[in-house]
Amino acid sequence: VANRLKKANREQRQTRTFEEFSARSRVLEACAGRFAALAEASEDDPDSVEAKKTEYERLIASSEYAKERLAADSWCAAFFWPLDAEYARTAPTTATVRMVQASGGGMLVEDTLGEVRRIANEHRFFHWHLEFPEVFADGGFDCVLGNPPWERIKIQEKEFFASRDPAVAGARNATERNRMITALKKTNPILYGEFLAAKRSSECESLFIRTSGRFPLTGTGDVNTYTVFAEFARLAINSRGWAGIIVPTGIATDATTAPFFGDLVESGAIVSLYDIENRQKFFPIDSRFKFCLLTMAGSEVGTGTFDLALFLHTLDDLHDDDRHFTLTPEEIALINPNTKNCPIFRSKRDAEITKAVYRRVPVLIDETKGEAGNPWGVSFRQGLFNMTSDSHLFRTQEEMEDAGFTLEGNRFVKGEEVWLPLYEAKMFHQYDHRFGTFAGVESRSCTSIPTPTAEEHADTEYLAMPWYWVSEESVRERTKDSEWYIGFRDITNPTNERTGIFSVIPFSGVGHTSPLIIPSGVPNSITNLMICNLNSIAFDYIVRSKMGGTHLTYFILKQLPVLPPSTYTASLTDFIAPRVVELTYTAWDLEAFARDVLAEVGVAQWNVWFPQNPVGAGGTPRPFVWDEGRRFDLRCDLDALYFHLYDISREDVDYIMETFPIVKRKDEAAYGRYRTKEVILRKYDELAGEFVRVMRADL
């Protein structure tokens, strides 16, 4: 049915845009003057108010006005029309709308007219250019102010059933919830019908927003109402107008809103953005939620440079000059070349340090430069298994034991059949694939899992235990002969101890909250250097300026400054690579990782790097024993080096280290001083001598 209607529309139209029913509609010519006169009419006494009301009712009942309203209703109703055989013959098309514009509703089939009116009433169509024709005849509003709703268009099943059927809302996962909803056909057909109606309504609204052309920049993805209201506020002002709205800060930082924000920047339409954390409970919602005061201007008054103040908590913060900084379109393009969305700086100094880094170091993937913009040949994968849709492939320890499998290390084995651990993000940390274990955890709902002790870490046979296992066969089907992966945590936060968490993960199942980075065309030894870059404090400091929410997404990661492979000279490789390998290879389940490095560098080079842990010809490298003190020293070596590689001054290193308050607090609790900062600064000074001069000469 839909295909037949699409074909009819193609034959009936030359263009397909909302503009036919926008402010340039003929109703403006016929009614704008009368609406303007009505707006200026007196309201000084009851009689004048009554007269104004009568004139308004007469005006909206006029043939010119009614004709345009029906045309607009018909056009919008097409997106909500039931597409089945019963309704297909009466569905409005382009010809229907043009016929109404020409001669009104008298020529319409009665069923079509009735359904258009029903749909328009049910969905409360509101046509701005018809409600305010005198405004849009003058190009739009002088001022738009608002706090639009912050709601997803797509129906949220858990929320829908929360008050209607708590059992459905409380399902363990989406698969179980879908099964329970389907069962409602028999057990509660009335509720099932209400759900289908609500679901269809939200789908139609989403269809209209995404495909009508009404919202060309924000009608994408999983639409939220605040984004389309933001775009409308901008479109509704005239060339001299201003718009000020309160919306989530995601309007400037999220991937789905990047086209809109990028267009604001490039066109010079943005005036200011003031980001506020809800710590003072301006709104009765989560205190961690971030919203912003966004001001936009028309083409005649926008300047191109806009004022930013971020991470504000109070109105006093808004008036603190040190919290304000400016960004130009060129600087936005430098920092976020792919999306042109807004970085998140806490202060003017953060902005200046970050801009300086981006002028020296390219982003990981610059999509504007084609293949040349991806020197690491990086691609991404959303883990190997979706924790919801692939849940039927998972087995718990109890299920594996009931099936007759035996636990060997952290794998279950029965004959030739092997089931591998399913790694989740909470199980690893920087240079530590054994950071968290489900051993001893009784509930899957536990939000944090225990970290093995230093003694357990020092045992190279000790392995982290998962909650789920997956068959080796299913893992092999989803990998390309990979025996280890580079994973990172999707869920994170700029206020955590560390924000960018990257780790080597052994051959296993990997959940979708642990996306994988897949470099190509570079040797394993150089890949290890990239891992070091991604785990450095200098890099982490930049990551925090890009995090508007709690997800480290691909679009953020692509636009982070990562040193290209050409940076790594022989002297740098000899400094970094052995430290990365020693920090990473701490247990036998990463033997494949160590063997790949050994095969590439050779036994002689391995033994130069690791005289304390040599191998013979054809030998197997032993894991490095976990030593907290040595690991701290190695990491400080690398952090100090990357501050140099990013060409960050000592004064700025001192400042950056103070932006990691949890690291500082833990150090002071354990040692009575900020040990990490002290050691990194000392090593930074040591590296500032002959080594850095040699390194730069090599480069």
XYZ file of C-alpha atoms in Angstrom:
699
model
C 0.000 0.000 0.000
C 2.754 2.411 0.945
C 4.621 1.720 -2.294
C 1.547 2.498 -4.373
C 1.061 5.804 -2.561
C 4.736 6.697 -2.987
C 4.486 6.047 -6.700
C 1.383 8.244 -6.963
C 3.131 11.047 -5.116
C 6.187 10.848 -7.359
C 3.984 11.234 -10.403
C 2.057 14.161 -8.904
C 4.863 16.352 -7.636
C 8.071 17.946 -8.825
C 9.330 18.797 -5.350
C 8.772 17.284 -1.940
C 9.274 19.862 0.760
C 7.442 21.469 3.611
C 7.901 24.847 1.916
C 4.640 24.520 -0.051
C 2.813 24.854 3.254
C 5.167 27.240 5.060
C 5.124 30.950 5.782
C 5.091 31.723 2.047
C 1.629 30.202 1.737
C -1.028 32.250 -0.051
C -2.966 32.585 3.182
C -0.441 35.204 4.226
C -1.349 37.458 1.343
C -5.049 37.096 2.063
C -5.038 37.156 5.861
C -1.812 38.648 7.201
C -3.055 42.233 7.151
C -6.309 41.329 8.854
C -4.493 39.299 11.537
C -2.080 42.194 12.126
C -4.961 44.631 12.536
C -6.646 42.205 14.919
C -3.484 41.929 17.027
C -3.405 45.721 17.406
C -7.126 46.044 18.198
C -8.094 47.450 21.566
C -8.648 45.234 24.599
C -9.452 48.057 27.058
C -12.972 46.969 28.034
C -15.226 43.896 27.829
C -16.978 45.119 24.704
C -13.693 45.538 22.787
C -12.518 42.123 23.922
C -15.800 40.578 22.759
C -15.537 42.396 19.439
C -11.991 41.148 19.018
C -13.085 37.596 19.735
C -15.901 37.828 17.185
C -13.585 39.183 14.503
C -11.040 36.417 15.224
C -13.676 33.698 14.901
C -14.919 35.230 11.644
C -11.366 35.421 10.335
C -10.455 31.789 10.998
C -13.794 30.692 9.493
C -13.113 32.583 6.272
C -12.851 30.525 3.102
C -9.229 31.586 2.445
C -8.115 30.601 5.937
C -10.136 27.379 6.172
C -8.811 26.300 2.792
C -5.194 26.695 3.872
C -5.771 24.977 7.208
C -7.347 21.962 5.503
C -4.487 21.803 3.001
C -1.912 21.816 5.796
C -3.929 19.274 7.809
C -4.155 17.009 4.750
C -0.427 17.216 4.110
C 0.424 16.373 7.738
C -2.248 13.665 7.969
C -0.551 11.718 5.195
C 2.268 10.855 7.629
C -0.265 9.434 10.123
C -2.602 7.706 7.668
C -3.331 4.010 8.338
C -1.582 2.225 5.474
C -3.796 -0.749 4.808
C -6.150 -1.751 2.031
C -9.204 -0.279 3.779
C -7.746 3.226 3.981
C -5.500 3.239 0.906
C -8.168 4.472 -1.510
C -8.832 7.578 0.609
C -5.247 8.456 1.535
C -4.297 12.073 0.722
C -1.551 12.628 -1.833
C 0.117 15.691 -3.314
C -2.781 16.065 -5.743
C -5.223 16.077 -2.817
C -3.396 18.890 -1.096
C -3.139 21.008 -4.228
C -6.805 20.466 -4.958
C -7.710 21.713 -1.477
C -5.452 24.748 -1.918
C -7.179 25.553 -5.190
C -10.821 24.977 -4.310
C -11.179 24.010 -0.654
C -12.567 20.776 0.761
C -15.665 20.565 -1.380
C -13.977 18.313 -3.919
C -12.666 15.836 -1.332
C -14.108 12.368 -0.899
C -16.140 12.419 2.309
C -14.124 9.578 3.846
C -10.865 11.430 3.162
C -12.177 14.663 4.633
C -13.469 12.903 7.736
C -10.226 11.000 8.322
C -8.091 14.131 7.826
C -10.142 15.954 10.445
C -10.021 12.992 12.837
C -6.239 12.680 12.563
C -5.695 16.435 12.844
C -7.830 16.535 15.990
C -6.243 13.425 17.549
C -2.691 14.665 17.021
C -3.527 18.342 17.596
C -1.821 19.676 14.475
C -0.590 23.217 15.046
C 0.442 25.218 11.990
C 2.546 28.156 13.108
C 2.283 30.058 9.835
C -1.515 29.887 10.077
C -1.720 30.760 13.764
C 0.540 33.794 13.290
C 0.339 34.780 9.610
C 1.094 38.452 10.330
C 4.328 37.381 12.093
C 5.590 35.139 9.328
C 4.630 37.654 6.659
C 7.299 39.794 8.299
C 9.873 36.990 8.271
C 9.202 35.496 11.720
C 9.240 36.406 15.382
C 11.481 39.085 16.897
C 11.984 36.907 19.968
C 11.354 33.276 20.932
C 11.808 32.186 24.549
C 11.113 28.732 25.901
C 11.832 25.666 27.979
C 10.624 22.949 25.580
C 9.838 19.395 26.721
C 12.765 16.975 26.998
C 11.127 13.720 25.919
C 12.014 10.960 23.478
C 9.479 10.553 20.680
C 9.922 6.781 20.572
C 7.666 5.062 23.083
C 9.551 3.751 26.127
C 7.999 0.374 26.895
C 9.238 0.290 30.489
C 7.712 3.706 31.208
C 4.465 2.898 29.364
C 3.815 -0.210 31.456
C 5.148 1.154 34.766
C 1.674 2.135 35.995
C -0.350 -0.153 33.714
C 1.394 -3.491 34.263
C 4.392 -3.391 36.656
C 5.285 -6.999 35.838
C 5.942 -6.098 32.191
C 7.848 -2.965 33.225
C 9.999 -5.021 35.587
C 11.084 -7.630 33.030
C 14.748 -8.612 33.275
C 15.581 -7.597 29.709
C 14.030 -6.483 26.419
C 13.631 -10.045 25.131
C 11.594 -11.071 28.155
C 9.558 -7.840 28.033
C 8.652 -8.391 24.364
C 7.528 -11.916 25.188
C 5.298 -10.625 28.006
C 3.835 -7.888 25.787
C 2.931 -10.443 23.108
C 1.199 -12.545 25.763
C -1.081 -9.582 26.539
C -2.978 -10.350 23.304
C -4.741 -13.096 25.229
C -4.377 -12.077 28.861
C -5.244 -8.365 28.539
C -6.319 -7.471 24.978
C -7.514 -3.970 25.971
C -4.088 -3.022 27.367
C -2.420 -4.642 24.364
C -4.560 -2.487 22.056
C -3.662 0.667 24.014
C 0.009 -0.197 23.701
C -0.214 -0.762 19.932
C -2.053 2.544 19.498
C 0.529 4.451 21.544
C 3.362 2.712 19.708
C 1.896 3.539 16.302
C 1.308 7.149 17.323
C 4.930 7.604 18.387
C 6.157 5.904 15.204
C 4.059 8.252 13.056
C 5.291 11.313 14.943
C 8.855 10.118 14.454
C 8.176 9.508 10.748
C 6.851 13.047 10.332
C 9.812 14.607 12.139
C 12.409 12.545 10.262
C 10.996 12.595 6.734
C 8.732 15.610 6.288
C 11.535 18.125 5.770
C 10.101 20.260 8.561
C 13.198 19.605 10.707
C 16.075 19.047 8.265
C 18.872 19.184 10.876
C 17.378 17.587 13.993
C 14.957 15.061 12.485
C 17.461 12.207 12.710
C 18.058 9.142 14.840
C 16.144 8.552 18.065
C 14.459 11.962 18.096
C 14.021 13.954 21.299
C 11.451 16.739 21.421
C 13.916 19.328 22.718
C 16.018 19.069 19.554
C 13.156 19.775 17.168
C 11.902 22.626 19.349
C 15.421 24.079 19.253
C 15.451 23.949 15.468
C 11.971 25.431 15.312
C 12.988 28.310 17.621
C 15.795 29.148 15.232
C 13.608 28.878 12.116
C 10.818 30.915 13.691
C 12.819 34.143 14.183
C 13.340 36.778 11.528
C 16.729 38.033 10.335
C 16.833 40.540 13.228
C 15.373 38.148 15.783
C 16.738 36.336 18.835
C 15.860 32.977 20.388
C 16.675 31.838 23.919
C 15.834 28.326 25.077
C 16.631 25.968 27.958
C 17.588 22.531 26.648
C 19.887 19.637 27.639
C 23.553 20.355 26.902
C 23.416 17.456 24.449
C 22.147 19.996 21.895
C 25.790 21.024 21.512
C 27.661 17.805 22.318
C 25.697 14.794 21.069
C 26.247 13.059 17.734
C 22.599 13.281 16.664
C 22.507 17.056 17.184
C 25.911 17.699 15.589
C 24.435 18.746 12.197
C 22.241 21.346 13.902
C 24.942 22.739 16.168
C 27.503 22.655 13.374
C 25.157 24.693 11.191
C 24.642 27.198 14.029
C 28.407 27.646 14.275
C 29.106 27.847 10.534
C 26.291 30.321 9.919
C 27.236 32.497 12.889
C 23.773 32.053 14.394
C 24.910 31.036 17.890
C 25.395 33.879 20.377
C 26.077 32.032 23.641
C 25.813 28.697 25.412
C 25.875 28.475 29.206
C 26.050 24.908 30.496
C 24.675 24.230 34.000
C 24.883 21.106 36.151
C 21.687 20.627 38.132
C 23.503 20.480 41.495
C 21.357 23.297 42.902
C 18.171 21.509 41.785
C 16.959 24.196 39.406
C 14.777 21.356 38.104
C 13.395 18.419 40.139
C 15.478 15.862 38.230
C 18.839 14.112 38.687
C 21.368 16.548 40.160
C 23.989 15.319 37.663
C 21.888 16.284 34.659
C 23.344 19.037 32.483
C 21.243 21.627 30.698
C 22.139 24.860 28.965
C 20.901 28.340 28.166
C 21.230 28.541 24.387
C 20.896 31.888 22.590
C 20.603 32.122 18.815
C 20.321 35.125 16.515
C 19.065 35.969 13.046
C 21.396 36.519 10.115
C 21.540 40.307 10.538
C 22.634 40.250 14.184
C 24.784 37.097 14.544
C 28.526 37.775 14.820
C 30.150 34.349 14.302
C 32.062 34.328 17.606
C 30.074 33.012 20.555
C 30.414 33.077 24.329
C 30.725 29.848 26.310
C 30.617 29.084 30.020
C 30.464 25.435 31.063
C 30.107 23.303 34.192
C 28.297 26.099 36.011
C 26.429 25.373 39.242
C 25.047 28.736 40.374
C 24.043 32.085 38.922
C 27.191 33.548 40.493
C 29.245 31.177 38.318
C 27.553 32.690 35.286
C 28.966 36.098 36.217
C 32.538 34.821 36.784
C 34.671 36.125 33.900
C 37.204 33.299 34.322
C 34.493 30.781 33.435
C 33.818 32.422 30.060
C 35.693 31.890 26.818
C 34.989 32.273 23.132
C 35.256 29.926 20.180
C 35.284 30.735 16.496
C 33.950 28.491 13.722
C 37.570 27.799 12.696
C 38.463 26.635 16.224
C 35.393 24.403 16.371
C 36.421 22.862 13.035
C 39.944 22.324 14.384
C 38.740 20.506 17.509
C 35.786 18.642 15.984
C 36.395 18.532 12.216
C 33.866 15.746 11.564
C 30.816 16.952 13.482
C 31.449 20.627 14.377
C 29.832 20.013 17.773
C 30.925 21.800 20.941
C 33.806 20.738 23.217
C 33.194 21.006 26.973
C 35.754 23.200 28.740
C 35.603 24.027 32.428
C 37.564 27.242 32.101
C 39.256 29.634 29.728
C 42.601 27.990 30.500
C 41.279 24.538 29.579
C 40.116 25.958 26.271
C 43.502 27.507 25.494
C 45.493 24.360 26.408
C 43.200 22.151 24.339
C 43.222 24.417 21.313
C 47.042 24.471 21.439
C 47.168 20.641 21.513
C 44.862 20.370 18.501
C 47.020 22.776 16.523
C 49.933 20.329 16.944
C 48.326 16.864 17.011
C 45.827 15.513 14.429
C 42.602 13.784 15.393
C 42.420 9.994 15.302
C 40.140 10.015 12.235
C 39.559 13.206 10.235
C 36.703 12.232 7.937
C 37.136 15.396 5.883
C 40.478 14.075 4.567
C 39.470 10.616 3.366
C 41.987 7.794 3.851
C 44.749 10.288 4.648
C 42.765 11.347 7.693
C 43.009 7.863 9.260
C 46.761 7.159 9.608
C 46.175 4.253 12.014
C 43.687 2.598 9.650
C 41.319 2.372 12.608
C 37.837 0.885 12.516
C 35.479 0.153 15.386
C 33.209 -2.650 16.459
C 30.494 -2.570 19.112
C 31.898 -5.499 21.057
C 31.106 -9.000 19.849
C 27.778 -9.588 21.593
C 24.851 -7.340 22.389
C 23.978 -7.872 26.041
C 20.256 -7.737 25.230
C 19.610 -9.125 21.764
C 22.281 -11.841 22.074
C 21.328 -12.844 25.629
C 19.976 -16.189 24.391
C 23.590 -17.168 23.645
C 24.763 -16.614 27.237
C 24.998 -19.177 30.046
C 25.610 -18.671 33.759
C 27.990 -20.750 35.849
C 25.084 -22.728 37.284
C 23.763 -23.515 33.812
C 27.192 -24.614 32.600
C 27.713 -26.901 35.571
C 24.217 -28.373 35.194
C 25.110 -29.144 31.558
C 28.118 -31.176 32.686
C 30.906 -28.676 31.893
C 34.045 -28.343 33.998
C 35.597 -24.984 34.882
C 39.243 -24.749 33.795
C 40.660 -21.347 34.688
C 37.814 -19.093 33.545
C 36.690 -21.349 30.666
C 34.165 -24.162 30.762
C 35.145 -27.360 28.955
C 33.340 -30.600 28.087
C 35.247 -32.828 25.704
C 36.044 -30.762 22.624
C 33.450 -28.111 23.449
C 34.738 -24.895 25.033
C 32.814 -21.926 26.434
C 34.678 -18.654 26.878
C 34.194 -15.880 29.444
C 32.052 -12.928 28.332
C 34.021 -9.784 29.134
C 32.123 -6.695 30.281
C 33.487 -3.178 30.606
C 33.585 -3.251 34.402
C 36.026 -6.189 34.256
C 38.982 -4.194 32.858
C 40.832 -0.937 33.449
C 43.923 0.739 32.038
C 46.653 -1.903 31.524
C 44.618 -4.357 33.583
C 42.336 -6.987 32.046
C 41.746 -8.460 35.526
C 40.416 -5.295 37.180
C 36.999 -6.714 38.121
C 35.694 -10.198 38.782
C 32.241 -11.650 39.379
C 33.720 -14.336 41.635
C 31.674 -14.289 44.843
C 29.092 -11.856 43.446
C 25.587 -13.166 44.130
C 23.443 -10.804 42.053
C 23.657 -9.748 38.424
C 22.203 -6.364 39.420
C 25.329 -5.508 41.415
C 26.579 -2.213 39.920
C 30.188 -2.644 41.033
C 32.179 -5.823 41.297
C 35.239 -6.540 43.457
C 38.780 -5.842 42.259
C 41.278 -8.649 42.862
C 43.833 -8.008 45.606
C 47.494 -7.197 44.905
C 48.319 -10.794 45.861
C 45.792 -12.178 43.384
C 47.080 -9.816 40.697
C 50.620 -11.040 41.393
C 49.519 -14.599 40.603
C 50.009 -14.967 36.839
C 47.587 -17.922 36.884
C 44.785 -15.850 38.426
C 41.964 -15.028 35.985
C 38.924 -12.760 36.257
C 35.569 -14.548 36.404
C 32.625 -13.358 34.277
C 28.916 -13.599 34.972
C 28.189 -15.198 31.584
C 29.930 -17.586 29.224
C 29.550 -17.930 25.434
C 30.556 -20.770 23.163
C 33.949 -20.559 21.487
C 32.220 -21.388 18.223
C 29.995 -18.276 18.431
C 33.048 -16.116 19.231
C 34.996 -17.517 16.275
C 32.076 -16.696 13.983
C 32.361 -13.012 14.949
C 36.127 -12.485 14.847
C 38.762 -12.558 12.130
C 41.290 -14.866 13.747
C 41.889 -12.326 16.523
C 43.513 -13.809 19.613
C 43.298 -10.552 21.602
C 41.520 -7.217 21.280
C 41.837 -3.555 22.189
C 38.698 -2.600 24.087
C 37.475 0.516 25.863
C 34.697 1.433 28.226
C 31.660 2.945 26.578
C 30.097 4.056 29.888
C 32.307 6.594 31.636
C 32.208 10.124 33.039
C 34.409 13.242 32.968
C 34.255 13.340 36.778
C 35.545 9.773 37.286
C 39.051 9.021 38.525
C 39.975 8.357 34.892
C 37.687 8.839 31.902
C 39.306 7.076 28.944
C 39.715 3.398 29.906
C 41.524 1.306 27.253
C 42.850 -2.226 27.679
C 44.070 -5.306 25.884
C 41.465 -8.061 26.331
C 42.242 -11.776 25.867
C 40.434 -13.955 23.336
C 36.899 -14.217 24.726
C 33.380 -12.981 24.239
C 33.066 -9.206 24.626
C 29.847 -7.329 25.459
C 28.678 -4.274 23.513
C 29.516 -1.855 26.343
C 33.149 -2.674 25.570
C 33.595 -1.445 21.976
C 36.683 -2.648 20.151
C 39.316 -0.638 18.278
C 40.712 -2.424 15.234
C 43.882 -0.878 13.729
C 45.051 -2.108 10.336
C 48.239 -1.740 8.388
C 50.457 -1.051 11.409
C 52.663 -3.542 13.278
C 51.640 -4.838 16.724
C 54.552 -3.033 18.346
C 53.285 0.288 17.000
C 49.703 -0.622 17.971
C 50.933 -0.972 21.548
C 52.196 2.590 21.373
C 48.715 3.769 20.437
C 47.339 1.984 23.522
C 49.859 3.909 25.608
C 48.787 7.198 24.019
C 45.114 6.455 24.756
C 45.835 5.683 28.424
C 48.010 8.730 29.080
C 46.890 11.488 31.441
C 47.546 14.105 28.751
C 45.075 12.317 26.469
C 42.583 11.767 29.282
C 42.571 15.479 30.010
C 41.410 16.125 26.424
C 38.830 13.308 26.601
C 37.130 15.120 29.484
C 36.649 18.206 27.349
C 34.652 16.126 24.851
C 32.328 14.293 27.259
C 28.906 15.918 27.387
C 27.314 12.754 28.798
C 28.345 9.330 30.057
C 29.116 7.561 26.747
C 32.541 7.621 25.081
C 31.138 7.202 21.592
C 32.870 6.612 18.273
C 32.184 10.157 17.129
C 33.984 11.481 20.236
C 36.896 9.060 19.941
C 37.457 9.816 16.260
C 37.957 13.503 17.061
C 40.475 13.102 19.883
C 44.121 14.107 19.253
C 46.167 10.921 18.781
C 49.795 10.959 17.691
C 50.133 9.294 14.270
C 52.350 6.221 13.694
C 54.992 8.411 12.050
C 55.698 9.949 15.480
C 57.289 6.799 16.811
C 60.976 6.794 16.023
C 63.289 3.996 17.129
C 64.268 5.836 20.307
C 60.647 6.458 21.230
C 59.644 2.869 20.482
C 62.447 1.530 22.665
C 61.269 3.775 25.485
C 57.520 3.108 25.249
C 56.993 -0.430 23.920
C 58.693 -2.447 26.685
C 56.859 -0.463 29.351
C 53.495 -1.081 27.667
C 54.171 -4.817 27.280
C 55.270 -5.168 30.905
C 52.223 -3.276 32.162
C 49.855 -5.315 29.979
C 51.142 -8.892 30.005
C 50.512 -9.904 33.625
C 48.691 -13.244 33.211
C 48.879 -16.307 31.002
C 45.555 -15.639 29.291
C 47.319 -12.849 27.310
C 50.057 -15.183 26.072
C 48.850 -14.656 22.475
C 49.456 -10.916 22.853
C 53.030 -11.484 24.091
C 53.736 -14.025 21.337
C 52.609 -11.545 18.648
C 54.959 -8.887 20.004
C 57.812 -11.410 20.273
C 57.247 -12.674 16.726
C 57.487 -9.138 15.431
C 60.472 -7.750 17.371
C 62.450 -11.014 17.603
C 64.066 -12.801 20.515
C 67.163 -10.579 20.523
C 65.172 -7.353 20.830
C 62.853 -8.901 23.416
C 65.831 -9.842 25.576
C 67.292 -6.324 25.233
C 63.981 -4.905 26.399
C 63.485 -7.476 29.154
C 66.799 -8.801 30.470
C 64.930 -9.743 33.658
C 62.441 -11.852 31.681
C 64.337 -13.310 28.672
C 63.180 -16.018 26.284
C 65.115 -18.540 24.277
C 64.639 -19.469 20.631
C 61.089 -20.757 20.211
C 60.410 -20.055 23.865
C 57.273 -18.687 25.450
C 57.505 -15.298 27.191
C 56.537 -15.501 30.851
C 54.014 -12.977 32.177
C 55.443 -10.097 34.168
C 54.752 -10.328 37.880
C 52.444 -7.617 39.165
C 54.432 -5.148 41.294
C 52.436 -2.076 42.384
C 55.499 0.110 42.939
C 57.125 -0.723 39.619
C 53.860 -0.321 37.719
C 53.364 3.134 39.213
C 56.889 4.108 38.175
C 56.445 2.810 34.619
C 53.160 4.645 34.194
C 54.649 7.907 35.451
C 57.450 7.484 32.881
C 54.869 7.219 30.118
C 52.647 10.028 31.373
C 55.619 12.398 31.623
C 56.725 11.457 28.101
C 53.296 12.057 26.543
C 53.096 15.491 28.127
C 56.274 16.222 26.161
C 54.931 14.603 23.004
C 51.841 16.813 23.232
C 54.209 19.745 23.799
C 52.474 20.804 27.012
C 54.463 23.158 29.222
C 55.496 22.245 32.764
C 53.220 24.930 34.175
C 50.285 23.463 32.288
C 51.218 19.919 33.371
C 51.017 21.126 36.977
C 47.585 22.613 36.259
C 46.305 19.529 34.389
C 47.237 17.211 37.244
C 45.019 19.288 39.540
C 42.035 18.521 37.296
C 42.128 14.877 38.461
C 40.768 15.371 42.010
C 40.072 11.704 42.763
C 43.670 10.739 41.927
C 44.815 13.541 44.214
C 42.459 12.578 47.036
C 43.525 8.924 46.968
C 47.213 9.882 46.954
C 46.809 12.248 49.880
C 44.866 9.614 51.848
C 47.563 6.981 51.229
C 50.778 9.063 51.238
C 49.912 12.439 52.724
C 50.813 14.195 49.459
C 49.890 14.239 45.779
C 52.486 11.618 44.874
C 51.394 11.042 41.257
C 51.763 14.706 40.371
C 55.124 15.015 42.130
C 56.640 12.002 40.364
C 55.289 12.935 36.924
C 56.666 16.473 37.248
C 60.066 15.118 38.348
C 60.188 12.703 35.421
C 58.950 15.466 33.083
C 61.969 17.536 34.146
C 64.324 14.601 33.649
C 62.977 13.961 30.155
C 63.317 17.635 29.267
C 67.056 17.115 28.899
C 69.037 15.066 26.433
C 66.377 12.425 25.710
C 63.795 14.882 24.439
C 66.408 16.676 22.343
C 67.350 13.362 20.716
C 63.681 12.448 20.273
C 62.878 15.733 18.548
C 65.938 15.445 16.355
C 64.720 11.993 15.254
C 61.284 13.415 14.471
